[in-house]
Amino acid sequence: MKNRKRTTIYDIAEKLNIAASSVSRALNNSNHVNEATKKLILKTAAELNYKRNTLASNLRKGQSKTIGVIVPFINQNFFSNVIAGIEEASYQKGYNLIICQSNELQSKEIKCVNTLINQHVDCIVISLSVDSNDHRHLQNVIDNGIQLIQFDRVADELETLKVINDNEQASEEAVSHMIEQGYKRIALLEGPQNLQIFRQRKTGYLNALKKHGMPILDELIIENAWTKELGANATRKLLNLPKPPDAIFASTSDFSALGVLEVASAMGIKVPSELGICGYSNEAFTEITSPSITTIDQFSVYMGKTVANLYFQELDNKEETEVIPKIISIKPKLIVRSSTKRIG
Amino acid sequence: MKNRKRTTIYDIAEKLNIAASSVSRALNNSNHVNEATKKLILKTAAELNYKRNTLASNLRKGQSKTIGVIVPFINQNFFSNVIAGIEEASYQKGYNLIICQSNELQSKEIKCVNTLINQHVDCIVISLSVDSNDHRHLQNVIDNGIQLIQFDRVADELETLKVINDNEQASEEAVSHMIEQGYKRIALLEGPQNLQIFRQRKTGYLNALKKHGMPILDELIIENAWTKELGANATRKLLNLPKPPDAIFASTSDFSALGVLEVASAMGIKVPSELGICGYSNEAFTEITSPSITTIDQFSVYMGKTVANLYFQELDNKEETEVIPKIISIKPKLIVRSSTKRIG
DNA sequence: TTTTAATCCGCAATCGATTGCCGACATTTA
DNA sequence: TAAATGTCGGCAATCGATTGCGGATTAAAA
């Protein structure tokens, strides 16, 4: 709070009795300024503890070197990892991050988008909130000349850059694995079907069953079981069926899978011998439950880096070759653990 | 990418054939403008899809309505929770967050600080990196008239606003609890002692021993065991002592405690009967290990909210009463779980 | 009807950095 | 020696929004 007034290029100019434009050029390392004066300016700038006012600079240059990120919750493992990845890649390029949480609410998501547009961010990175239905606010981003990149939870119909997981394939692989382990009645806990990722995971599940010539049993497919509690409730319901499942694929999240595991334990049902369990996301805890939970790794940090790098590539490429793929799909990896290992 | 050029107040002014200043006033809901024209302006602004250029506004007003946050890693539970808390409180006040990671490196921390100063953030919130030794960069923040708030890992000698946990007290409570459970030889895994929080936790440990008239055994105090791996190594060493401990307080983190638990399990040592374990942080996984781990909850989201609100209070209070406490200490809560429950 | 006050609105400066353009001077080439 | 080229520095406009001040119009008070 000492010098409320910060030193500007004018202060430096005045002190050295030169024009502010020269100071600006020197600080930007332009070659339109004599080497000697440049050194002098830099020295004086350091002495006066000069800090460039990025606001002014950005205003003039019409860019902000800032990327806005909107996620449902910052403190969910998957998202915080993606953000960490974005941050790492952006930092190297001298870009800053503005982070917003949509709290899974479209209404807040819209506000976040507007804030970021006002902030003149160069790029908005978003993973949709669960109740996101129409996408006018995203169209608005594009209309305002801001690069839009969607990741993970994407609106398919919008033609933007996207970084996604191959959910369908991963899901199919997981279910196939369970079938190979001898499970016959595999239940599916599905997430809100307005989100593409959950539709894809369901498709993967159905594909696997078809491929192995297994029947699709509607009573084993439970909607909207994507939190630990909902997963637990669904499990109670499933295990009390006349013909209960012998495996549960919690396609929504590991939290849901954890709910499954807890209910099974409480009911004295043995995992994996009597009930197989597979989650999604490879949350840290899946490794340390007993038994440990089979799950799918989404390479979240890598995903974040990919998002950022995609933006930077697109930036370099402007008006040039335009050969960059608009959609990058990252292949997730099935992590087989005890909760589904019945044989071998 | 449609209209590269966004509408400004001048566009609105021109269209309505009035002065830009009136537009500005209308948009700021000033009462120095006729109600009818105000309505007209607002309507036109909406029609033209006007978005305020926050950069220009902030430049003029000399503030940015932005809070910069620097943490070691975004994707560590504690920090992402604190950030979530800060975001929630800031959002309500119309403030944005710029997030940086120091990666536990002082060098990067300094760069982050400079970036944020350049960005003219109104406030910088920081939790120090582990190798943070001198604090000139923090002094620099203050000298630039930016409000500095430290949380959790703070530099004690700097007179700034601080939000901390009462580590000493929590630590003492945890160790006392273990003593009451009948543990006689309680080991301590300590963190890097240049960070105050770890010194405080050690002090709490020592206090508890003293209070209960128990000897302090140097061979049971292990330095720098603050990751899962280091915790595991330390445990191997401890359990191979001629007179091994019957309890381990992983004062650094739950990850460290997890390392302890894993080694104990691998060595066939029963927890809690043969070895008590207590962690720190109340990470989600501590609840689901078997046995579940006794730990200390730091109320991280609440901590974040407190940080943000502290800033806003200070803002309101400028030049006024100055009665706000400079240091807010949040009392953590001991969460007793199976890993230390030997009696009762 | 005249004075006073209130209400609106516009002019122009300002925030700090950047940049196109011009001119002064020095250096090189014809 | 004259012309052409290059180097360096300054002037002034610009980015978009805000705001102090003053002027004009209208309403209220005397």
PDB file of N, CA, C and O in Angstrom, chain B residues 21-76:
ATOM      1  N   SER B  21     -21.133   9.110 -23.476  1.00  0.00           N
ATOM      2  CA  SER B  21     -21.169   9.221 -22.014  1.00  0.00           C
ATOM      3  C   SER B  21     -22.547   8.849 -21.475  1.00  0.00           C
ATOM      4  O   SER B  21     -22.657   8.228 -20.424  1.00  0.00           O
ATOM      5  N   SER B  22     -23.561   9.210 -22.217  1.00  0.00           N
ATOM      6  CA  SER B  22     -24.913   8.850 -21.773  1.00  0.00           C
ATOM      7  C   SER B  22     -25.096   7.340 -21.811  1.00  0.00           C
ATOM      8  O   SER B  22     -25.701   6.760 -20.906  1.00  0.00           O
ATOM      9  N   VAL B  23     -24.566   6.749 -22.836  1.00  0.00           N
ATOM     10  CA  VAL B  23     -24.663   5.300 -22.942  1.00  0.00           C
ATOM     11  C   VAL B  23     -23.983   4.654 -21.742  1.00  0.00           C
ATOM     12  O   VAL B  23     -24.533   3.776 -21.082  1.00  0.00           O
ATOM     13  N   SER B  24     -22.799   5.132 -21.470  1.00  0.00           N
ATOM     14  CA  SER B  24     -22.050   4.599 -20.336  1.00  0.00           C
ATOM     15  C   SER B  24     -22.866   4.742 -19.056  1.00  0.00           C
ATOM     16  O   SER B  24     -22.998   3.794 -18.284  1.00  0.00           O
ATOM     17  N   ARG B  25     -23.409   5.922 -18.863  1.00  0.00           N
ATOM     18  CA  ARG B  25     -24.184   6.140 -17.641  1.00  0.00           C
ATOM     19  C   ARG B  25     -25.404   5.225 -17.570  1.00  0.00           C
ATOM     20  O   ARG B  25     -25.725   4.682 -16.520  1.00  0.00           O
ATOM     21  N   ALA B  26     -26.041   5.069 -18.689  1.00  0.00           N
ATOM     22  CA  ALA B  26     -27.216   4.199 -18.712  1.00  0.00           C
ATOM     23  C   ALA B  26     -26.835   2.773 -18.339  1.00  0.00           C
ATOM     24  O   ALA B  26     -27.485   2.121 -17.529  1.00  0.00           O
ATOM     25  N   LEU B  27     -25.743   2.327 -18.937  1.00  0.00           N
ATOM     26  CA  LEU B  27     -25.323   0.951 -18.700  1.00  0.00           C
ATOM     27  C   LEU B  27     -24.866   0.757 -17.266  1.00  0.00           C
ATOM     28  O   LEU B  27     -24.880  -0.353 -16.740  1.00  0.00           O
ATOM     29  N   ASN B  28     -24.437   1.830 -16.642  1.00  0.00           N
ATOM     30  CA  ASN B  28     -24.023   1.735 -15.248  1.00  0.00           C
ATOM     31  C   ASN B  28     -25.157   2.102 -14.312  1.00  0.00           C
ATOM     32  O   ASN B  28     -24.961   2.282 -13.129  1.00  0.00           O
ATOM     33  N   ASN B  29     -26.319   2.249 -14.909  1.00  0.00           N
ATOM     34  CA  ASN B  29     -27.508   2.533 -14.135  1.00  0.00           C
ATOM     35  C   ASN B  29     -27.373   3.790 -13.289  1.00  0.00           C
ATOM     36  O   ASN B  29     -27.851   3.864 -12.173  1.00  0.00           O
ATOM     37  N   SER B  30     -26.693   4.762 -13.853  1.00  0.00           N
ATOM     38  CA  SER B  30     -26.570   6.040 -13.153  1.00  0.00           C
ATOM     39  C   SER B  30     -27.911   6.753 -13.197  1.00  0.00           C
ATOM     40  O   SER B  30     -28.709   6.560 -14.104  1.00  0.00           O
ATOM     41  N   ASN B  31     -28.170   7.582 -12.218  1.00  0.00           N
ATOM     42  CA  ASN B  31     -29.449   8.292 -12.231  1.00  0.00           C
ATOM     43  C   ASN B  31     -29.316   9.650 -12.919  1.00  0.00           C
ATOM     44  O   ASN B  31     -30.206  10.474 -12.873  1.00  0.00           O
ATOM     45  N   HIS B  32     -28.185   9.840 -13.555  1.00  0.00           N
ATOM     46  CA  HIS B  32     -27.976  11.094 -14.277  1.00  0.00           C
ATOM     47  C   HIS B  32     -28.423  10.964 -15.715  1.00  0.00           C
ATOM     48  O   HIS B  32     -27.904  11.619 -16.604  1.00  0.00           O
ATOM     49  N   VAL B  33     -29.348  10.061 -15.915  1.00  0.00           N
ATOM     50  CA  VAL B  33     -29.824   9.876 -17.279  1.00  0.00           C
ATOM     51  C   VAL B  33     -31.325   9.588 -17.226  1.00  0.00           C
ATOM     52  O   VAL B  33     -31.811   8.931 -16.311  1.00  0.00           O
ATOM     53  N   ASN B  34     -32.009  10.150 -18.173  1.00  0.00           N
ATOM     54  CA  ASN B  34     -33.467  10.035 -18.198  1.00  0.00           C
ATOM     55  C   ASN B  34     -33.923   8.575 -18.283  1.00  0.00           C
ATOM     56  O   ASN B  34     -33.321   7.770 -18.977  1.00  0.00           O
ATOM     57  N   GLU B  35     -34.975   8.322 -17.560  1.00  0.00           N
ATOM     58  CA  GLU B  35     -35.458   6.940 -17.485  1.00  0.00           C
ATOM     59  C   GLU B  35     -35.806   6.393 -18.872  1.00  0.00           C
ATOM     60  O   GLU B  35     -35.542   5.227 -19.176  1.00  0.00           O
ATOM     61  N   ALA B  36     -36.397   7.247 -19.689  1.00  0.00           N
ATOM     62  CA  ALA B  36     -36.807   6.815 -21.032  1.00  0.00           C
ATOM     63  C   ALA B  36     -35.594   6.499 -21.900  1.00  0.00           C
ATOM     64  O   ALA B  36     -35.510   5.433 -22.523  1.00  0.00           O
ATOM     65  N   THR B  37     -34.634   7.424 -21.931  1.00  0.00           N
ATOM     66  CA  THR B  37     -33.426   7.171 -22.739  1.00  0.00           C
ATOM     67  C   THR B  37     -32.679   5.960 -22.212  1.00  0.00           C
ATOM     68  O   THR B  37     -32.149   5.162 -22.975  1.00  0.00           O
ATOM     69  N   LYS B  38     -32.658   5.833 -20.920  1.00  0.00           N
ATOM     70  CA  LYS B  38     -31.977   4.680 -20.322  1.00  0.00           C
ATOM     71  C   LYS B  38     -32.568   3.382 -20.885  1.00  0.00           C
ATOM     72  O   LYS B  38     -31.839   2.502 -21.349  1.00  0.00           O
ATOM     73  N   LYS B  39     -33.868   3.320 -20.850  1.00  0.00           N
ATOM     74  CA  LYS B  39     -34.547   2.124 -21.371  1.00  0.00           C
ATOM     75  C   LYS B  39     -34.190   1.883 -22.828  1.00  0.00           C
ATOM     76  O   LYS B  39     -33.884   0.774 -23.245  1.00  0.00           O
ATOM     77  N   LEU B  40     -34.232   2.978 -23.577  1.00  0.00           N
ATOM     78  CA  LEU B  40     -33.935   2.883 -25.005  1.00  0.00           C
ATOM     79  C   LEU B  40     -32.511   2.358 -25.224  1.00  0.00           C
ATOM     80  O   LEU B  40     -32.265   1.465 -26.040  1.00  0.00           O
ATOM     81  N   ILE B  41     -31.585   2.915 -24.451  1.00  0.00           N
ATOM     82  CA  ILE B  41     -30.186   2.507 -24.573  1.00  0.00           C
ATOM     83  C   ILE B  41     -30.028   1.029 -24.230  1.00  0.00           C
ATOM     84  O   ILE B  41     -29.391   0.266 -24.962  1.00  0.00           O
ATOM     85  N   LEU B  42     -30.638   0.649 -23.125  1.00  0.00           N
ATOM     86  CA  LEU B  42     -30.527  -0.744 -22.702  1.00  0.00           C
ATOM     87  C   LEU B  42     -31.090  -1.676 -23.771  1.00  0.00           C
ATOM     88  O   LEU B  42     -30.523  -2.739 -24.066  1.00  0.00           O
ATOM     89  N   LYS B  43     -32.194  -1.250 -24.341  1.00  0.00           N
ATOM     90  CA  LYS B  43     -32.831  -2.060 -25.378  1.00  0.00           C
ATOM     91  C   LYS B  43     -31.896  -2.192 -26.595  1.00  0.00           C
ATOM     92  O   LYS B  43     -31.654  -3.291 -27.092  1.00  0.00           O
ATOM     93  N   THR B  44     -31.371  -1.055 -27.017  1.00  0.00           N
ATOM     94  CA  THR B  44     -30.479  -1.071 -28.172  1.00  0.00           C
ATOM     95  C   THR B  44     -29.230  -1.904 -27.891  1.00  0.00           C
ATOM     96  O   THR B  44     -28.753  -2.647 -28.749  1.00  0.00           O
ATOM     97  N   ALA B  45     -28.723  -1.750 -26.681  1.00  0.00           N
ATOM     98  CA  ALA B  45     -27.531  -2.519 -26.299  1.00  0.00           C
ATOM     99  C   ALA B  45     -27.806  -4.010 -26.444  1.00  0.00           C
ATOM    100  O   ALA B  45     -26.988  -4.769 -26.983  1.00  0.00           O
ATOM    101  N   ALA B  46     -28.965  -4.404 -25.982  1.00  0.00           N
ATOM    102  CA  ALA B  46     -29.316  -5.817 -26.068  1.00  0.00           C
ATOM    103  C   ALA B  46     -29.438  -6.246 -27.538  1.00  0.00           C
ATOM    104  O   ALA B  46     -28.949  -7.297 -27.931  1.00  0.00           O
ATOM    105  N   GLU B  47     -30.070  -5.386 -28.323  1.00  0.00           N
ATOM    106  CA  GLU B  47     -30.238  -5.701 -29.739  1.00  0.00           C
ATOM    107  C   GLU B  47     -28.904  -5.896 -30.446  1.00  0.00           C
ATOM    108  O   GLU B  47     -28.728  -6.798 -31.250  1.00  0.00           O
ATOM    109  N   LEU B  48     -27.980  -5.007 -30.121  1.00  0.00           N
ATOM    110  CA  LEU B  48     -26.668  -5.076 -30.789  1.00  0.00           C
ATOM    111  C   LEU B  48     -25.749  -6.095 -30.134  1.00  0.00           C
ATOM    112  O   LEU B  48     -24.579  -6.190 -30.469  1.00  0.00           O
ATOM    113  N   ASN B  49     -26.298  -6.816 -29.155  1.00  0.00           N
ATOM    114  CA  ASN B  49     -25.506  -7.812 -28.433  1.00  0.00           C
ATOM    115  C   ASN B  49     -24.251  -7.186 -27.837  1.00  0.00           C
ATOM    116  O   ASN B  49     -23.149  -7.703 -27.953  1.00  0.00           O
ATOM    117  N   TYR B  50     -24.469  -6.048 -27.215  1.00  0.00           N
ATOM    118  CA  TYR B  50     -23.339  -5.348 -26.621  1.00  0.00           C
ATOM    119  C   TYR B  50     -22.798  -6.077 -25.395  1.00  0.00           C
ATOM    120  O   TYR B  50     -23.557  -6.560 -24.571  1.00  0.00           O
ATOM    121  N   LYS B  51     -21.490  -6.162 -25.313  1.00  0.00           N
ATOM    122  CA  LYS B  51     -20.832  -6.704 -24.111  1.00  0.00           C
ATOM    123  C   LYS B  51     -19.810  -5.678 -23.657  1.00  0.00           C
ATOM    124  O   LYS B  51     -18.939  -5.290 -24.436  1.00  0.00           O
ATOM    125  N   ARG B  52     -19.900  -5.288 -22.435  1.00  0.00           N
ATOM    126  CA  ARG B  52     -18.937  -4.320 -21.916  1.00  0.00           C
ATOM    127  C   ARG B  52     -17.519  -4.872 -22.045  1.00  0.00           C
ATOM    128  O   ARG B  52     -17.273  -6.045 -21.806  1.00  0.00           O
ATOM    129  N   ASN B  53     -16.618  -4.014 -22.439  1.00  0.00           N
ATOM    130  CA  ASN B  53     -15.207  -4.397 -22.461  1.00  0.00           C
ATOM    131  C   ASN B  53     -14.619  -4.148 -21.078  1.00  0.00           C
ATOM    132  O   ASN B  53     -14.277  -3.017 -20.721  1.00  0.00           O
ATOM    133  N   THR B  54     -14.522  -5.219 -20.336  1.00  0.00           N
ATOM    134  CA  THR B  54     -14.070  -5.084 -18.951  1.00  0.00           C
ATOM    135  C   THR B  54     -12.649  -4.539 -18.866  1.00  0.00           C
ATOM    136  O   THR B  54     -12.302  -3.855 -17.920  1.00  0.00           O
ATOM    137  N   LEU B  55     -11.849  -4.866 -19.867  1.00  0.00           N
ATOM    138  CA  LEU B  55     -10.474  -4.355 -19.862  1.00  0.00           C
ATOM    139  C   LEU B  55     -10.466  -2.834 -19.836  1.00  0.00           C
ATOM    140  O   LEU B  55      -9.801  -2.217 -19.003  1.00  0.00           O
ATOM    141  N   ALA B  56     -11.220  -2.259 -20.747  1.00  0.00           N
ATOM    142  CA  ALA B  56     -11.262  -0.789 -20.835  1.00  0.00           C
ATOM    143  C   ALA B  56     -11.824  -0.206 -19.552  1.00  0.00           C
ATOM    144  O   ALA B  56     -11.288   0.762 -19.008  1.00  0.00           O
ATOM    145  N   SER B  57     -12.891  -0.815 -19.103  1.00  0.00           N
ATOM    146  CA  SER B  57     -13.523  -0.332 -17.884  1.00  0.00           C
ATOM    147  C   SER B  57     -12.558  -0.375 -16.711  1.00  0.00           C
ATOM    148  O   SER B  57     -12.420   0.593 -15.963  1.00  0.00           O
ATOM    149  N   ASN B  58     -11.895  -1.494 -16.590  1.00  0.00           N
ATOM    150  CA  ASN B  58     -10.974  -1.652 -15.468  1.00  0.00           C
ATOM    151  C   ASN B  58      -9.792  -0.694 -15.566  1.00  0.00           C
ATOM    152  O   ASN B  58      -9.346  -0.154 -14.563  1.00  0.00           O
ATOM    153  N   LEU B  59      -9.324  -0.512 -16.781  1.00  0.00           N
ATOM    154  CA  LEU B  59      -8.194   0.400 -16.971  1.00  0.00           C
ATOM    155  C   LEU B  59      -8.584   1.781 -16.477  1.00  0.00           C
ATOM    156  O   LEU B  59      -7.866   2.410 -15.713  1.00  0.00           O
ATOM    157  N   ARG B  60      -9.749   2.197 -16.909  1.00  0.00           N
ATOM    158  CA  ARG B  60     -10.197   3.526 -16.522  1.00  0.00           C
ATOM    159  C   ARG B  60     -10.404   3.626 -15.009  1.00  0.00           C
ATOM    160  O   ARG B  60     -10.013   4.574 -14.363  1.00  0.00           O
ATOM    161  N   LYS B  61     -11.025   2.613 -14.462  1.00  0.00           N
ATOM    162  CA  LYS B  61     -11.364   2.667 -13.042  1.00  0.00           C
ATOM    163  C   LYS B  61     -10.213   2.294 -12.112  1.00  0.00           C
ATOM    164  O   LYS B  61     -10.305   2.466 -10.912  1.00  0.00           O
ATOM    165  N   GLY B  62      -9.164   1.812 -12.718  1.00  0.00           N
ATOM    166  CA  GLY B  62      -8.008   1.500 -11.899  1.00  0.00           C
ATOM    167  C   GLY B  62      -8.187   0.313 -10.973  1.00  0.00           C
ATOM    168  O   GLY B  62      -7.548   0.202  -9.941  1.00  0.00           O
ATOM    169  N   GLN B  63      -9.099  -0.559 -11.313  1.00  0.00           N
ATOM    170  CA  GLN B  63      -9.257  -1.778 -10.531  1.00  0.00           C
ATOM    171  C   GLN B  63      -9.633  -2.879 -11.496  1.00  0.00           C
ATOM    172  O   GLN B  63     -10.030  -2.607 -12.628  1.00  0.00           O
ATOM    173  N   SER B  64      -9.536  -4.086 -11.078  1.00  0.00           N
ATOM    174  CA  SER B  64      -9.774  -5.152 -12.042  1.00  0.00           C
ATOM    175  C   SER B  64     -10.855  -6.122 -11.600  1.00  0.00           C
ATOM    176  O   SER B  64     -11.242  -6.995 -12.345  1.00  0.00           O
ATOM    177  N   LYS B  65     -11.320  -5.969 -10.375  1.00  0.00           N
ATOM    178  CA  LYS B  65     -12.331  -6.904  -9.881  1.00  0.00           C
ATOM    179  C   LYS B  65     -11.874  -8.342 -10.086  1.00  0.00           C
ATOM    180  O   LYS B  65     -12.661  -9.201 -10.475  1.00  0.00           O
ATOM    181  N   THR B  66     -10.620  -8.540  -9.881  1.00  0.00           N
ATOM    182  CA  THR B  66     -10.053  -9.865 -10.076  1.00  0.00           C
ATOM    183  C   THR B  66      -9.174 -10.219  -8.890  1.00  0.00           C
ATOM    184  O   THR B  66      -8.441  -9.375  -8.376  1.00  0.00           O
ATOM    185  N   ILE B  67      -9.276 -11.454  -8.475  1.00  0.00           N
ATOM    186  CA  ILE B  67      -8.430 -11.945  -7.395  1.00  0.00           C
ATOM    187  C   ILE B  67      -7.497 -13.004  -7.972  1.00  0.00           C
ATOM    188  O   ILE B  67      -7.954 -13.899  -8.678  1.00  0.00           O
ATOM    189  N   GLY B  68      -6.231 -12.862  -7.708  1.00  0.00           N
ATOM    190  CA  GLY B  68      -5.266 -13.854  -8.168  1.00  0.00           C
ATOM    191  C   GLY B  68      -5.017 -14.879  -7.080  1.00  0.00           C
ATOM    192  O   GLY B  68      -4.901 -14.520  -5.909  1.00  0.00           O
ATOM    193  N   VAL B  69      -4.976 -16.127  -7.464  1.00  0.00           N
ATOM    194  CA  VAL B  69      -4.748 -17.181  -6.478  1.00  0.00           C
ATOM    195  C   VAL B  69      -3.530 -17.999  -6.886  1.00  0.00           C
ATOM    196  O   VAL B  69      -3.433 -18.439  -8.037  1.00  0.00           O
ATOM    197  N   ILE B  70      -2.616 -18.169  -5.966  1.00  0.00           N
ATOM    198  CA  ILE B  70      -1.428 -18.986  -6.242  1.00  0.00           C
ATOM    199  C   ILE B  70      -1.376 -20.135  -5.254  1.00  0.00           C
ATOM    200  O   ILE B  70      -1.330 -19.932  -4.036  1.00  0.00           O
ATOM    201  N   VAL B  71      -1.402 -21.340  -5.777  1.00  0.00           N
ATOM    202  CA  VAL B  71      -1.282 -22.522  -4.919  1.00  0.00           C
ATOM    203  C   VAL B  71      -0.241 -23.455  -5.534  1.00  0.00           C
ATOM    204  O   VAL B  71       0.050 -23.363  -6.722  1.00  0.00           O
ATOM    205  N   PRO B  72       0.309 -24.334  -4.721  1.00  0.00           N
ATOM    206  CA  PRO B  72       1.302 -25.266  -5.255  1.00  0.00           C
ATOM    207  C   PRO B  72       0.737 -26.110  -6.405  1.00  0.00           C
ATOM    208  O   PRO B  72       1.308 -26.154  -7.485  1.00  0.00           O
ATOM    209  N   PHE B  73      -0.385 -26.774  -6.150  1.00  0.00           N
ATOM    210  CA  PHE B  73      -1.011 -27.563  -7.203  1.00  0.00           C
ATOM    211  C   PHE B  73      -2.522 -27.405  -7.143  1.00  0.00           C
ATOM    212  O   PHE B  73      -3.120 -27.544  -6.074  1.00  0.00           O
ATOM    213  N   ILE B  74      -3.087 -27.147  -8.292  1.00  0.00           N
ATOM    214  CA  ILE B  74      -4.536 -26.973  -8.349  1.00  0.00           C
ATOM    215  C   ILE B  74      -5.241 -28.280  -8.032  1.00  0.00           C
ATOM    216  O   ILE B  74      -6.299 -28.299  -7.431  1.00  0.00           O
ATOM    217  N   ASN B  75      -4.640 -29.368  -8.482  1.00  0.00           N
ATOM    218  CA  ASN B  75      -5.340 -30.646  -8.377  1.00  0.00           C
ATOM    219  C   ASN B  75      -5.012 -31.417  -7.107  1.00  0.00           C
ATOM    220  O   ASN B  75      -5.032 -32.631  -7.097  1.00  0.00           O
ATOM    221  N   GLN B  76      -4.694 -30.698  -6.049  1.00  0.00           N
ATOM    222  CA  GLN B  76      -4.633 -31.366  -4.761  1.00  0.00           C
ATOM    223  C   GLN B  76      -5.896 -31.003  -4.010  1.00  0.00           C
ATOM    224  O   GLN B  76      -6.290 -29.837  -3.956  1.00  0.00           O
TER     225      GLN B  76
END
